Amino acid sequence: MALRLRSIELVYYVMRTGSLRQAAEALNVSQPAASKALRYAEQSLGFALFDRIKGRLVPTREAQIMLPRITALFDQFADLSRLTENLRTGRGGHELSIGCVPSLGLSVVPRVINRYREKSGENMLSVDTLHGAEIIAGLRKRDLDFGILFGSTEEPGLICESLAEIPLVLLDNTARGDTVRLETIDPARWIGLADHDPTSWALSSAWKKAGWEVSPAIRVRTHYMAAELARLGAGWAIVDAFTALHDPTLPTARRLDPPMTITCSAVYREDHALRRMARSFIQILKQEFTREMARL
Protein backbone atom coordinates (compact mmCIF):
# COMPACT_ATOMS: atom_id res chain seq x y z
CA MET A 1 0.00 0.00 0.00
CA ALA A 2 1.33 3.46 -0.90
CA LEU A 3 2.11 6.18 1.61
CA ARG A 4 -0.35 9.02 1.87
CA LEU A 5 0.93 12.56 1.43
CA ARG A 6 0.32 13.38 5.09
CA SER A 7 2.33 10.32 6.09
CA ILE A 8 5.20 11.42 3.84
CA GLU A 9 5.23 14.81 5.62
CA LEU A 10 5.34 13.08 8.99
CA VAL A 11 8.16 10.74 7.98
CA TYR A 12 10.11 13.69 6.58
CA TYR A 13 9.89 15.70 9.80
CA VAL A 14 10.74 12.72 11.98
CA MET A 15 13.81 12.06 9.81
CA ARG A 16 14.87 15.69 10.16
CA THR A 17 14.31 16.03 13.89
CA GLY A 18 14.65 12.50 15.25
CA SER A 19 11.68 13.36 17.44
CA LEU A 20 8.03 12.45 17.07
CA ARG A 21 7.07 15.35 19.35
CA GLN A 22 8.89 17.93 17.18
CA ALA A 23 7.45 16.40 14.02
CA ALA A 24 3.95 16.64 15.51
CA GLU A 25 4.54 20.30 16.41
CA ALA A 26 5.75 21.07 12.89
CA LEU A 27 2.58 19.55 11.45
CA ASN A 28 0.35 21.11 14.12
CA VAL A 29 -1.06 17.77 15.30
CA SER A 30 -1.02 16.04 18.67
CA GLN A 31 1.78 13.61 19.48
CA PRO A 32 -0.65 10.66 19.91
CA ALA A 33 -2.11 11.41 16.47
CA ALA A 34 1.38 11.54 14.97
CA SER A 35 2.35 8.27 16.67
CA LYS A 36 -0.78 6.59 15.32
CA ALA A 37 -0.11 7.93 11.80
CA LEU A 38 3.48 6.66 11.89
CA ARG A 39 2.37 3.17 13.00
CA TYR A 40 -0.20 3.14 10.20
CA ALA A 41 2.44 4.14 7.66
CA GLU A 42 4.78 1.34 8.77
CA GLN A 43 1.95 -1.19 8.73
CA SER A 44 0.96 -0.07 5.23
CA LEU A 45 4.54 -0.44 3.98
CA GLY A 46 5.20 -3.71 5.75
CA PHE A 47 8.51 -2.63 7.34
CA ALA A 48 9.75 -0.37 10.11
CA LEU A 49 10.87 3.15 9.28
CA PHE A 50 12.55 4.05 12.57
CA ASP A 51 14.37 2.45 15.47
CA ARG A 52 14.35 4.12 18.87
CA ILE A 53 17.95 4.58 20.02
CA LYS A 54 18.81 6.58 23.15
CA GLY A 55 15.52 8.41 23.06
CA ARG A 56 15.71 9.37 19.37
CA LEU A 57 14.00 7.92 16.32
CA VAL A 58 16.73 6.80 13.93
CA PRO A 59 15.83 5.91 10.30
CA THR A 60 16.13 2.25 9.42
CA ARG A 61 18.11 1.15 6.36
CA GLU A 62 14.87 1.06 4.35
CA ALA A 63 14.00 4.61 5.43
CA GLN A 64 17.48 5.84 4.52
CA ILE A 65 17.06 4.40 1.03
CA MET A 66 13.73 6.25 0.74
CA LEU A 67 15.09 9.53 2.16
CA PRO A 68 16.42 11.13 -1.09
CA ARG A 69 13.09 10.63 -2.85
CA ILE A 70 11.08 11.80 0.14
CA THR A 71 13.27 14.91 0.37
CA ALA A 72 12.86 15.62 -3.36
CA LEU A 73 9.09 15.16 -3.08
CA PHE A 74 8.94 17.43 -0.03
CA ASP A 75 10.94 20.10 -1.89
CA GLN A 76 8.33 19.91 -4.65
CA PHE A 77 5.62 20.41 -2.02
CA ALA A 78 7.47 23.52 -0.81
CA ASP A 79 7.79 24.84 -4.37
CA LEU A 80 4.09 24.24 -4.96
CA SER A 81 3.17 26.00 -1.70
CA ARG A 82 5.31 28.99 -2.64
CA LEU A 83 3.79 29.06 -6.13
CA THR A 84 0.21 28.98 -4.79
CA GLU A 85 1.05 31.74 -2.30
CA ASN A 86 2.49 33.85 -5.10
CA LEU A 87 -0.63 33.24 -7.18
CA ARG A 88 -2.87 34.03 -4.21
CA THR A 89 -1.18 37.36 -3.49
CA GLY A 90 -0.89 38.04 -7.20
CA ARG A 91 2.45 39.62 -6.60
CA GLY A 92 0.28 42.03 -6.33
CA GLY A 93 -1.29 44.68 -5.71
CA HIS A 94 1.69 46.78 -4.81
CA GLU A 95 4.63 44.45 -4.38
CA LEU A 96 7.51 44.12 -6.81
CA SER A 97 9.95 41.23 -6.51
CA ILE A 98 13.25 41.54 -8.39
CA GLY A 99 16.36 39.40 -8.77
CA CYS A 100 19.63 40.93 -9.97
CA VAL A 101 23.18 39.72 -10.44
CA PRO A 102 25.60 40.61 -7.58
CA SER A 103 27.58 43.17 -9.61
CA LEU A 104 24.47 45.29 -10.06
CA GLY A 105 23.13 44.58 -6.59
CA LEU A 106 26.25 46.10 -5.06
CA SER A 107 26.51 49.10 -7.36
CA VAL A 108 23.74 50.47 -9.56
CA VAL A 109 20.59 48.80 -8.24
CA PRO A 110 20.67 50.32 -4.70
CA ARG A 111 20.65 53.81 -6.27
CA VAL A 112 17.77 52.77 -8.53
CA ILE A 113 15.86 51.49 -5.50
CA ASN A 114 16.38 54.79 -3.72
CA ARG A 115 15.12 56.81 -6.69
CA TYR A 116 12.19 54.43 -7.21
CA ARG A 117 11.15 54.76 -3.57
CA GLU A 118 11.20 58.54 -3.85
CA LYS A 119 8.85 58.26 -6.81
CA SER A 120 6.67 55.32 -5.70
CA GLY A 121 7.12 55.04 -1.95
CA GLU A 122 3.79 53.27 -1.47
CA ASN A 123 4.98 50.20 -3.37
CA MET A 124 6.82 47.42 -1.56
CA LEU A 125 10.08 46.17 -3.07
CA SER A 126 11.78 42.83 -2.56
CA VAL A 127 15.25 42.58 -4.15
CA ASP A 128 17.61 39.59 -4.08
CA THR A 129 21.13 39.32 -5.49
CA LEU A 130 21.23 36.03 -7.38
CA HIS A 131 23.25 34.39 -10.10
CA GLY A 132 21.76 34.01 -13.56
CA ALA A 133 20.55 30.43 -13.16
CA GLU A 134 18.96 31.29 -9.81
CA ILE A 135 17.11 34.22 -11.41
CA ILE A 136 15.74 31.94 -14.13
CA ALA A 137 14.60 29.42 -11.49
CA GLY A 138 12.95 32.20 -9.47
CA LEU A 139 11.03 33.38 -12.50
CA ARG A 140 9.81 29.88 -13.26
CA LYS A 141 8.50 29.48 -9.69
CA ARG A 142 6.99 32.98 -9.81
CA ASP A 143 9.13 34.07 -6.89
CA LEU A 144 10.28 37.00 -9.04
CA ASP A 145 8.42 39.49 -11.20
CA PHE A 146 11.52 40.04 -13.29
CA GLY A 147 15.27 39.58 -13.23
CA ILE A 148 18.23 41.72 -14.25
CA LEU A 149 21.23 39.78 -15.50
CA PHE A 150 24.25 39.91 -17.77
CA GLY A 151 23.96 38.26 -21.17
CA SER A 152 20.72 37.02 -22.63
CA THR A 153 18.64 33.89 -22.39
CA GLU A 154 16.54 31.91 -24.84
CA GLU A 155 14.76 29.89 -22.17
CA PRO A 156 11.29 28.77 -23.34
CA GLY A 157 8.49 30.81 -21.78
CA LEU A 158 10.73 33.76 -20.89
CA ILE A 159 11.15 37.14 -22.58
CA CYS A 160 14.61 38.72 -22.58
CA GLU A 161 14.73 42.49 -23.09
CA SER A 162 18.07 44.21 -23.70
CA LEU A 163 18.65 47.21 -21.41
CA ALA A 164 22.20 48.36 -22.17
CA GLU A 165 25.60 47.35 -23.48
CA ILE A 166 27.97 47.48 -20.51
CA PRO A 167 31.68 48.05 -21.23
CA LEU A 168 34.17 45.53 -19.92
CA VAL A 169 37.31 46.99 -18.39
CA LEU A 170 40.69 45.72 -17.27
CA LEU A 171 41.78 45.89 -13.64
CA ASP A 172 45.53 45.39 -13.32
CA ASN A 173 48.02 47.02 -10.95
CA THR A 174 50.75 46.70 -13.58
CA ALA A 175 48.86 48.18 -16.56
CA ARG A 176 49.68 51.59 -18.03
CA GLY A 177 47.83 53.88 -20.42
CA ASP A 178 44.11 54.58 -20.87
CA THR A 179 43.50 51.58 -23.13
CA VAL A 180 45.09 48.16 -23.30
CA ARG A 181 45.22 45.68 -26.16
CA LEU A 182 44.33 42.14 -25.16
CA GLU A 183 47.39 40.59 -26.82
CA THR A 184 49.70 42.66 -24.61
CA ILE A 185 48.32 41.17 -21.39
CA ASP A 186 50.09 38.25 -19.74
CA PRO A 187 47.58 35.35 -19.93
CA ALA A 188 49.35 33.53 -17.08
CA ARG A 189 48.00 36.16 -14.65
CA TRP A 190 44.36 35.91 -15.76
CA ILE A 191 41.77 35.83 -12.96
CA GLY A 192 38.87 34.22 -14.78
CA LEU A 193 35.14 34.00 -14.09
CA ALA A 194 32.93 30.93 -14.06
CA ASP A 195 32.42 29.29 -17.45
CA HIS A 196 28.73 30.24 -17.55
CA ASP A 197 29.45 33.97 -17.05
CA PRO A 198 28.96 36.02 -20.27
CA THR A 199 32.22 37.87 -19.57
CA SER A 200 34.04 34.56 -19.54
CA TRP A 201 32.45 33.63 -22.87
CA ALA A 202 33.47 36.93 -24.47
CA LEU A 203 37.05 36.69 -23.25
CA SER A 204 37.45 33.04 -24.21
CA SER A 205 36.18 33.90 -27.69
CA ALA A 206 38.74 36.70 -27.95
CA TRP A 207 41.55 34.34 -26.90
CA LYS A 208 40.49 31.84 -29.57
CA LYS A 209 40.42 34.53 -32.28
CA ALA A 210 43.97 35.38 -31.29
CA GLY A 211 44.88 31.70 -31.71
CA TRP A 212 45.57 31.13 -28.00
CA GLU A 213 44.37 28.32 -25.77
CA VAL A 214 44.33 29.96 -22.35
CA SER A 215 43.02 28.85 -18.95
CA PRO A 216 42.76 31.20 -15.97
CA ALA A 217 45.29 30.95 -13.16
CA ILE A 218 42.40 31.57 -10.73
CA ARG A 219 38.69 31.11 -11.41
CA VAL A 220 36.01 32.80 -9.29
CA ARG A 221 32.25 33.14 -9.48
CA THR A 222 31.66 36.89 -9.15
CA HIS A 223 33.05 40.05 -10.72
CA TYR A 224 33.53 41.49 -7.25
CA MET A 225 35.83 38.71 -6.11
CA ALA A 226 37.82 38.95 -9.34
CA ALA A 227 38.15 42.72 -8.81
CA GLU A 228 39.30 42.28 -5.21
CA LEU A 229 41.94 39.75 -6.23
CA ALA A 230 43.18 42.21 -8.87
CA ARG A 231 43.36 44.90 -6.20
CA LEU A 232 45.53 42.60 -4.07
CA GLY A 233 47.86 42.00 -7.01
CA ALA A 234 46.97 38.35 -7.53
CA GLY A 235 46.64 38.94 -11.27
CA TRP A 236 44.44 40.88 -13.68
CA ALA A 237 40.70 40.67 -14.23
CA ILE A 238 38.27 41.85 -16.85
CA VAL A 239 35.00 42.86 -15.21
CA ASP A 240 31.93 44.97 -15.91
CA ALA A 241 32.45 48.72 -15.62
CA PHE A 242 29.99 49.09 -12.72
CA THR A 243 32.03 46.76 -10.54
CA ALA A 244 35.19 48.69 -11.41
CA LEU A 245 33.63 52.09 -10.64
CA HIS A 246 32.01 51.08 -7.36
CA ASP A 247 35.21 50.82 -5.28
CA PRO A 248 37.77 53.66 -5.57
CA THR A 249 40.50 51.46 -4.03
CA LEU A 250 40.50 49.16 -7.07
CA PRO A 251 43.13 49.56 -9.81
CA THR A 252 42.32 52.17 -12.44
CA ALA A 253 39.75 50.79 -14.88
CA ARG A 254 41.27 50.65 -18.37
CA ARG A 255 39.29 50.23 -21.56
CA LEU A 256 40.12 47.44 -23.95
CA ASP A 257 41.23 47.87 -27.56
CA PRO A 258 39.21 46.70 -29.40
CA PRO A 259 36.31 47.40 -26.98
CA MET A 260 34.41 44.55 -25.35
CA THR A 261 30.92 44.75 -23.87
CA ILE A 262 28.30 42.54 -22.29
CA THR A 263 24.56 42.96 -22.60
CA CYS A 264 22.51 43.71 -19.52
CA SER A 265 18.98 42.30 -19.85
CA ALA A 266 15.66 42.27 -18.08
CA VAL A 267 14.02 38.84 -18.09
CA TYR A 268 10.41 38.08 -17.25
CA ARG A 269 7.77 35.44 -17.88
CA GLU A 270 6.03 35.38 -21.25
CA ASP A 271 2.70 34.80 -19.49
CA HIS A 272 3.28 37.58 -16.93
CA ALA A 273 3.37 40.97 -18.65
CA LEU A 274 5.39 43.58 -16.80
CA ARG A 275 3.23 45.96 -14.82
CA ARG A 276 3.58 49.72 -14.87
CA MET A 277 5.53 49.71 -11.60
CA ALA A 278 8.08 47.26 -13.05
CA ARG A 279 8.40 49.36 -16.19
CA SER A 280 9.02 52.41 -14.02
CA PHE A 281 11.82 50.61 -12.18
CA ILE A 282 13.44 49.51 -15.44
CA GLN A 283 13.24 53.05 -16.84
CA ILE A 284 15.09 54.42 -13.80
CA LEU A 285 17.62 51.59 -14.19
CA LYS A 286 18.30 52.61 -17.80
CA GLN A 287 18.81 56.23 -16.72
CA GLU A 288 21.27 55.13 -14.05
CA PHE A 289 23.16 53.02 -16.60
CA THR A 290 23.54 56.08 -18.83
CA ARG A 291 24.69 58.25 -15.94
CA GLU A 292 27.18 55.68 -14.71
CA MET A 293 28.73 55.00 -18.10
CA ALA A 294 29.29 58.73 -18.61
CA ARG A 295 31.84 58.45 -15.81
CA LEU A 296 34.06 56.13 -17.85
CSV table of C-alpha atoms in Angstrom, one decimal:
chain,number,residue,atom,x,y,z
A,1,MET,CA,0.0,0.0,0.0
A,2,ALA,CA,1.3,3.5,-0.9
A,3,LEU,CA,2.1,6.2,1.6
A,4,ARG,CA,-0.4,9.0,1.9
A,5,LEU,CA,0.9,12.6,1.4
A,6,ARG,CA,0.3,13.4,5.1
A,7,SER,CA,2.3,10.3,6.1
A,8,ILE,CA,5.2,11.4,3.8
A,9,GLU,CA,5.2,14.8,5.6
A,10,LEU,CA,5.3,13.1,9.0
A,11,VAL,CA,8.2,10.7,8.0
A,12,TYR,CA,10.1,13.7,6.6
A,13,TYR,CA,9.9,15.7,9.8
A,14,VAL,CA,10.7,12.7,12.0
A,15,MET,CA,13.8,12.1,9.8
A,16,ARG,CA,14.9,15.7,10.2
A,17,THR,CA,14.3,16.0,13.9
A,18,GLY,CA,14.6,12.5,15.3
A,19,SER,CA,11.7,13.4,17.4
A,20,LEU,CA,8.0,12.4,17.1
A,21,ARG,CA,7.1,15.4,19.4
A,22,GLN,CA,8.9,17.9,17.2
A,23,ALA,CA,7.4,16.4,14.0
A,24,ALA,CA,4.0,16.6,15.5
A,25,GLU,CA,4.5,20.3,16.4
A,26,ALA,CA,5.8,21.1,12.9
A,27,LEU,CA,2.6,19.5,11.5
A,28,ASN,CA,0.3,21.1,14.1
A,29,VAL,CA,-1.1,17.8,15.3
A,30,SER,CA,-1.0,16.0,18.7
A,31,GLN,CA,1.8,13.6,19.5
A,32,PRO,CA,-0.7,10.7,19.9
A,33,ALA,CA,-2.1,11.4,16.5
A,34,ALA,CA,1.4,11.5,15.0
A,35,SER,CA,2.3,8.3,16.7
A,36,LYS,CA,-0.8,6.6,15.3
A,37,ALA,CA,-0.1,7.9,11.8
A,38,LEU,CA,3.5,6.7,11.9
A,39,ARG,CA,2.4,3.2,13.0
A,40,TYR,CA,-0.2,3.1,10.2
A,41,ALA,CA,2.4,4.1,7.7
A,42,GLU,CA,4.8,1.3,8.8
A,43,GLN,CA,1.9,-1.2,8.7
A,44,SER,CA,1.0,-0.1,5.2
A,45,LEU,CA,4.5,-0.4,4.0
A,46,GLY,CA,5.2,-3.7,5.7
A,47,PHE,CA,8.5,-2.6,7.3
A,48,ALA,CA,9.8,-0.4,10.1
A,49,LEU,CA,10.9,3.2,9.3
A,50,PHE,CA,12.5,4.1,12.6
A,51,ASP,CA,14.4,2.4,15.5
A,52,ARG,CA,14.3,4.1,18.9
A,53,ILE,CA,17.9,4.6,20.0
A,54,LYS,CA,18.8,6.6,23.2
A,55,GLY,CA,15.5,8.4,23.1
A,56,ARG,CA,15.7,9.4,19.4
A,57,LEU,CA,14.0,7.9,16.3
A,58,VAL,CA,16.7,6.8,13.9
A,59,PRO,CA,15.8,5.9,10.3
A,60,THR,CA,16.1,2.2,9.4
A,61,ARG,CA,18.1,1.1,6.4
A,62,GLU,CA,14.9,1.1,4.3
A,63,ALA,CA,14.0,4.6,5.4
A,64,GLN,CA,17.5,5.8,4.5
A,65,ILE,CA,17.1,4.4,1.0
A,66,MET,CA,13.7,6.3,0.7
A,67,LEU,CA,15.1,9.5,2.2
A,68,PRO,CA,16.4,11.1,-1.1
A,69,ARG,CA,13.1,10.6,-2.8
A,70,ILE,CA,11.1,11.8,0.1
A,71,THR,CA,13.3,14.9,0.4
A,72,ALA,CA,12.9,15.6,-3.4
A,73,LEU,CA,9.1,15.2,-3.1
A,74,PHE,CA,8.9,17.4,0.0
A,75,ASP,CA,10.9,20.1,-1.9
A,76,GLN,CA,8.3,19.9,-4.6
A,77,PHE,CA,5.6,20.4,-2.0
A,78,ALA,CA,7.5,23.5,-0.8
A,79,ASP,CA,7.8,24.8,-4.4
A,80,LEU,CA,4.1,24.2,-5.0
A,81,SER,CA,3.2,26.0,-1.7
A,82,ARG,CA,5.3,29.0,-2.6
A,83,LEU,CA,3.8,29.1,-6.1
A,84,THR,CA,0.2,29.0,-4.8
A,85,GLU,CA,1.1,31.7,-2.3
A,86,ASN,CA,2.5,33.9,-5.1
A,87,LEU,CA,-0.6,33.2,-7.2
A,88,ARG,CA,-2.9,34.0,-4.2
A,89,THR,CA,-1.2,37.4,-3.5
A,90,GLY,CA,-0.9,38.0,-7.2
A,91,ARG,CA,2.4,39.6,-6.6
A,92,GLY,CA,0.3,42.0,-6.3
A,93,GLY,CA,-1.3,44.7,-5.7
A,94,HIS,CA,1.7,46.8,-4.8
A,95,GLU,CA,4.6,44.5,-4.4
A,96,LEU,CA,7.5,44.1,-6.8
A,97,SER,CA,9.9,41.2,-6.5
A,98,ILE,CA,13.3,41.5,-8.4
A,99,GLY,CA,16.4,39.4,-8.8
A,100,CYS,CA,19.6,40.9,-10.0
A,101,VAL,CA,23.2,39.7,-10.4
A,102,PRO,CA,25.6,40.6,-7.6
A,103,SER,CA,27.6,43.2,-9.6
A,104,LEU,CA,24.5,45.3,-10.1
A,105,GLY,CA,23.1,44.6,-6.6
A,106,LEU,CA,26.3,46.1,-5.1
A,107,SER,CA,26.5,49.1,-7.4
A,108,VAL,CA,23.7,50.5,-9.6
A,109,VAL,CA,20.6,48.8,-8.2
A,110,PRO,CA,20.7,50.3,-4.7
A,111,ARG,CA,20.7,53.8,-6.3
A,112,VAL,CA,17.8,52.8,-8.5
A,113,ILE,CA,15.9,51.5,-5.5
A,114,ASN,CA,16.4,54.8,-3.7
A,115,ARG,CA,15.1,56.8,-6.7
A,116,TYR,CA,12.2,54.4,-7.2
A,117,ARG,CA,11.1,54.8,-3.6
A,118,GLU,CA,11.2,58.5,-3.8
A,119,LYS,CA,8.9,58.3,-6.8
A,120,SER,CA,6.7,55.3,-5.7
A,121,GLY,CA,7.1,55.0,-2.0
A,122,GLU,CA,3.8,53.3,-1.5
A,123,ASN,CA,5.0,50.2,-3.4
A,124,MET,CA,6.8,47.4,-1.6
A,125,LEU,CA,10.1,46.2,-3.1
A,126,SER,CA,11.8,42.8,-2.6
A,127,VAL,CA,15.2,42.6,-4.1
A,128,ASP,CA,17.6,39.6,-4.1
A,129,THR,CA,21.1,39.3,-5.5
A,130,LEU,CA,21.2,36.0,-7.4
A,131,HIS,CA,23.3,34.4,-10.1
A,132,GLY,CA,21.8,34.0,-13.6
A,133,ALA,CA,20.6,30.4,-13.2
A,134,GLU,CA,19.0,31.3,-9.8
A,135,ILE,CA,17.1,34.2,-11.4
A,136,ILE,CA,15.7,31.9,-14.1
A,137,ALA,CA,14.6,29.4,-11.5
A,138,GLY,CA,12.9,32.2,-9.5
A,139,LEU,CA,11.0,33.4,-12.5
A,140,ARG,CA,9.8,29.9,-13.3
A,141,LYS,CA,8.5,29.5,-9.7
A,142,ARG,CA,7.0,33.0,-9.8
A,143,ASP,CA,9.1,34.1,-6.9
A,144,LEU,CA,10.3,37.0,-9.0
A,145,ASP,CA,8.4,39.5,-11.2
A,146,PHE,CA,11.5,40.0,-13.3
A,147,GLY,CA,15.3,39.6,-13.2
A,148,ILE,CA,18.2,41.7,-14.2
A,149,LEU,CA,21.2,39.8,-15.5
A,150,PHE,CA,24.2,39.9,-17.8
A,151,GLY,CA,24.0,38.3,-21.2
A,152,SER,CA,20.7,37.0,-22.6
A,153,THR,CA,18.6,33.9,-22.4
A,154,GLU,CA,16.5,31.9,-24.8
A,155,GLU,CA,14.8,29.9,-22.2
A,156,PRO,CA,11.3,28.8,-23.3
A,157,GLY,CA,8.5,30.8,-21.8
A,158,LEU,CA,10.7,33.8,-20.9
A,159,ILE,CA,11.2,37.1,-22.6
A,160,CYS,CA,14.6,38.7,-22.6
A,161,GLU,CA,14.7,42.5,-23.1
A,162,SER,CA,18.1,44.2,-23.7
A,163,LEU,CA,18.6,47.2,-21.4
A,164,ALA,CA,22.2,48.4,-22.2
A,165,GLU,CA,25.6,47.4,-23.5
A,166,ILE,CA,28.0,47.5,-20.5
A,167,PRO,CA,31.7,48.1,-21.2
A,168,LEU,CA,34.2,45.5,-19.9
A,169,VAL,CA,37.3,47.0,-18.4
A,170,LEU,CA,40.7,45.7,-17.3
A,171,LEU,CA,41.8,45.9,-13.6
A,172,ASP,CA,45.5,45.4,-13.3
A,173,ASN,CA,48.0,47.0,-10.9
A,174,THR,CA,50.7,46.7,-13.6
A,175,ALA,CA,48.9,48.2,-16.6
A,176,ARG,CA,49.7,51.6,-18.0
A,177,GLY,CA,47.8,53.9,-20.4
A,178,ASP,CA,44.1,54.6,-20.9
A,179,THR,CA,43.5,51.6,-23.1
A,180,VAL,CA,45.1,48.2,-23.3
A,181,ARG,CA,45.2,45.7,-26.2
A,182,LEU,CA,44.3,42.1,-25.2
A,183,GLU,CA,47.4,40.6,-26.8
A,184,THR,CA,49.7,42.7,-24.6
A,185,ILE,CA,48.3,41.2,-21.4
A,186,ASP,CA,50.1,38.2,-19.7
A,187,PRO,CA,47.6,35.3,-19.9
A,188,ALA,CA,49.3,33.5,-17.1
A,189,ARG,CA,48.0,36.2,-14.6
A,190,TRP,CA,44.4,35.9,-15.8
A,191,ILE,CA,41.8,35.8,-13.0
A,192,GLY,CA,38.9,34.2,-14.8
A,193,LEU,CA,35.1,34.0,-14.1
A,194,ALA,CA,32.9,30.9,-14.1
A,195,ASP,CA,32.4,29.3,-17.4
A,196,HIS,CA,28.7,30.2,-17.5
A,197,ASP,CA,29.4,34.0,-17.1
A,198,PRO,CA,29.0,36.0,-20.3
A,199,THR,CA,32.2,37.9,-19.6
A,200,SER,CA,34.0,34.6,-19.5
A,201,TRP,CA,32.4,33.6,-22.9
A,202,ALA,CA,33.5,36.9,-24.5
A,203,LEU,CA,37.0,36.7,-23.3
A,204,SER,CA,37.4,33.0,-24.2
A,205,SER,CA,36.2,33.9,-27.7
A,206,ALA,CA,38.7,36.7,-28.0
A,207,TRP,CA,41.5,34.3,-26.9
A,208,LYS,CA,40.5,31.8,-29.6
A,209,LYS,CA,40.4,34.5,-32.3
A,210,ALA,CA,44.0,35.4,-31.3
A,211,GLY,CA,44.9,31.7,-31.7
A,212,TRP,CA,45.6,31.1,-28.0
A,213,GLU,CA,44.4,28.3,-25.8
A,214,VAL,CA,44.3,30.0,-22.3
A,215,SER,CA,43.0,28.9,-19.0
A,216,PRO,CA,42.8,31.2,-16.0
A,217,ALA,CA,45.3,30.9,-13.2
A,218,ILE,CA,42.4,31.6,-10.7
A,219,ARG,CA,38.7,31.1,-11.4
A,220,VAL,CA,36.0,32.8,-9.3
A,221,ARG,CA,32.2,33.1,-9.5
A,222,THR,CA,31.7,36.9,-9.2
A,223,HIS,CA,33.0,40.0,-10.7
A,224,TYR,CA,33.5,41.5,-7.3
A,225,MET,CA,35.8,38.7,-6.1
A,226,ALA,CA,37.8,39.0,-9.3
A,227,ALA,CA,38.1,42.7,-8.8
A,228,GLU,CA,39.3,42.3,-5.2
A,229,LEU,CA,41.9,39.8,-6.2
A,230,ALA,CA,43.2,42.2,-8.9
A,231,ARG,CA,43.4,44.9,-6.2
A,232,LEU,CA,45.5,42.6,-4.1
A,233,GLY,CA,47.9,42.0,-7.0
A,234,ALA,CA,47.0,38.3,-7.5
A,235,GLY,CA,46.6,38.9,-11.3
A,236,TRP,CA,44.4,40.9,-13.7
A,237,ALA,CA,40.7,40.7,-14.2
A,238,ILE,CA,38.3,41.9,-16.8
A,239,VAL,CA,35.0,42.9,-15.2
A,240,ASP,CA,31.9,45.0,-15.9
A,241,ALA,CA,32.4,48.7,-15.6
A,242,PHE,CA,30.0,49.1,-12.7
A,243,THR,CA,32.0,46.8,-10.5
A,244,ALA,CA,35.2,48.7,-11.4
A,245,LEU,CA,33.6,52.1,-10.6
A,246,HIS,CA,32.0,51.1,-7.4
A,247,ASP,CA,35.2,50.8,-5.3
A,248,PRO,CA,37.8,53.7,-5.6
A,249,THR,CA,40.5,51.5,-4.0
A,250,LEU,CA,40.5,49.2,-7.1
A,251,PRO,CA,43.1,49.6,-9.8
A,252,THR,CA,42.3,52.2,-12.4
A,253,ALA,CA,39.8,50.8,-14.9
A,254,ARG,CA,41.3,50.6,-18.4
A,255,ARG,CA,39.3,50.2,-21.6
A,256,LEU,CA,40.1,47.4,-24.0
A,257,ASP,CA,41.2,47.9,-27.6
A,258,PRO,CA,39.2,46.7,-29.4
A,259,PRO,CA,36.3,47.4,-27.0
A,260,MET,CA,34.4,44.5,-25.3
A,261,THR,CA,30.9,44.8,-23.9
A,262,ILE,CA,28.3,42.5,-22.3
A,263,THR,CA,24.6,43.0,-22.6
A,264,CYS,CA,22.5,43.7,-19.5
A,265,SER,CA,19.0,42.3,-19.9
A,266,ALA,CA,15.7,42.3,-18.1
A,267,VAL,CA,14.0,38.8,-18.1
A,268,TYR,CA,10.4,38.1,-17.3
A,269,ARG,CA,7.8,35.4,-17.9
A,270,GLU,CA,6.0,35.4,-21.2
A,271,ASP,CA,2.7,34.8,-19.5
A,272,HIS,CA,3.3,37.6,-16.9
A,273,ALA,CA,3.4,41.0,-18.6
A,274,LEU,CA,5.4,43.6,-16.8
A,275,ARG,CA,3.2,46.0,-14.8
A,276,ARG,CA,3.6,49.7,-14.9
A,277,MET,CA,5.5,49.7,-11.6
A,278,ALA,CA,8.1,47.3,-13.0
A,279,ARG,CA,8.4,49.4,-16.2
A,280,SER,CA,9.0,52.4,-14.0
A,281,PHE,CA,11.8,50.6,-12.2
A,282,ILE,CA,13.4,49.5,-15.4
A,283,GLN,CA,13.2,53.1,-16.8
A,284,ILE,CA,15.1,54.4,-13.8
A,285,LEU,CA,17.6,51.6,-14.2
A,286,LYS,CA,18.3,52.6,-17.8
A,287,GLN,CA,18.8,56.2,-16.7
A,288,GLU,CA,21.3,55.1,-14.0
A,289,PHE,CA,23.2,53.0,-16.6
A,290,THR,CA,23.5,56.1,-18.8
A,291,ARG,CA,24.7,58.2,-15.9
A,292,GLU,CA,27.2,55.7,-14.7
A,293,MET,CA,28.7,55.0,-18.1
A,294,ALA,CA,29.3,58.7,-18.6
A,295,ARG,CA,31.8,58.5,-15.8
A,296,LEU,CA,34.1,56.1,-17.9
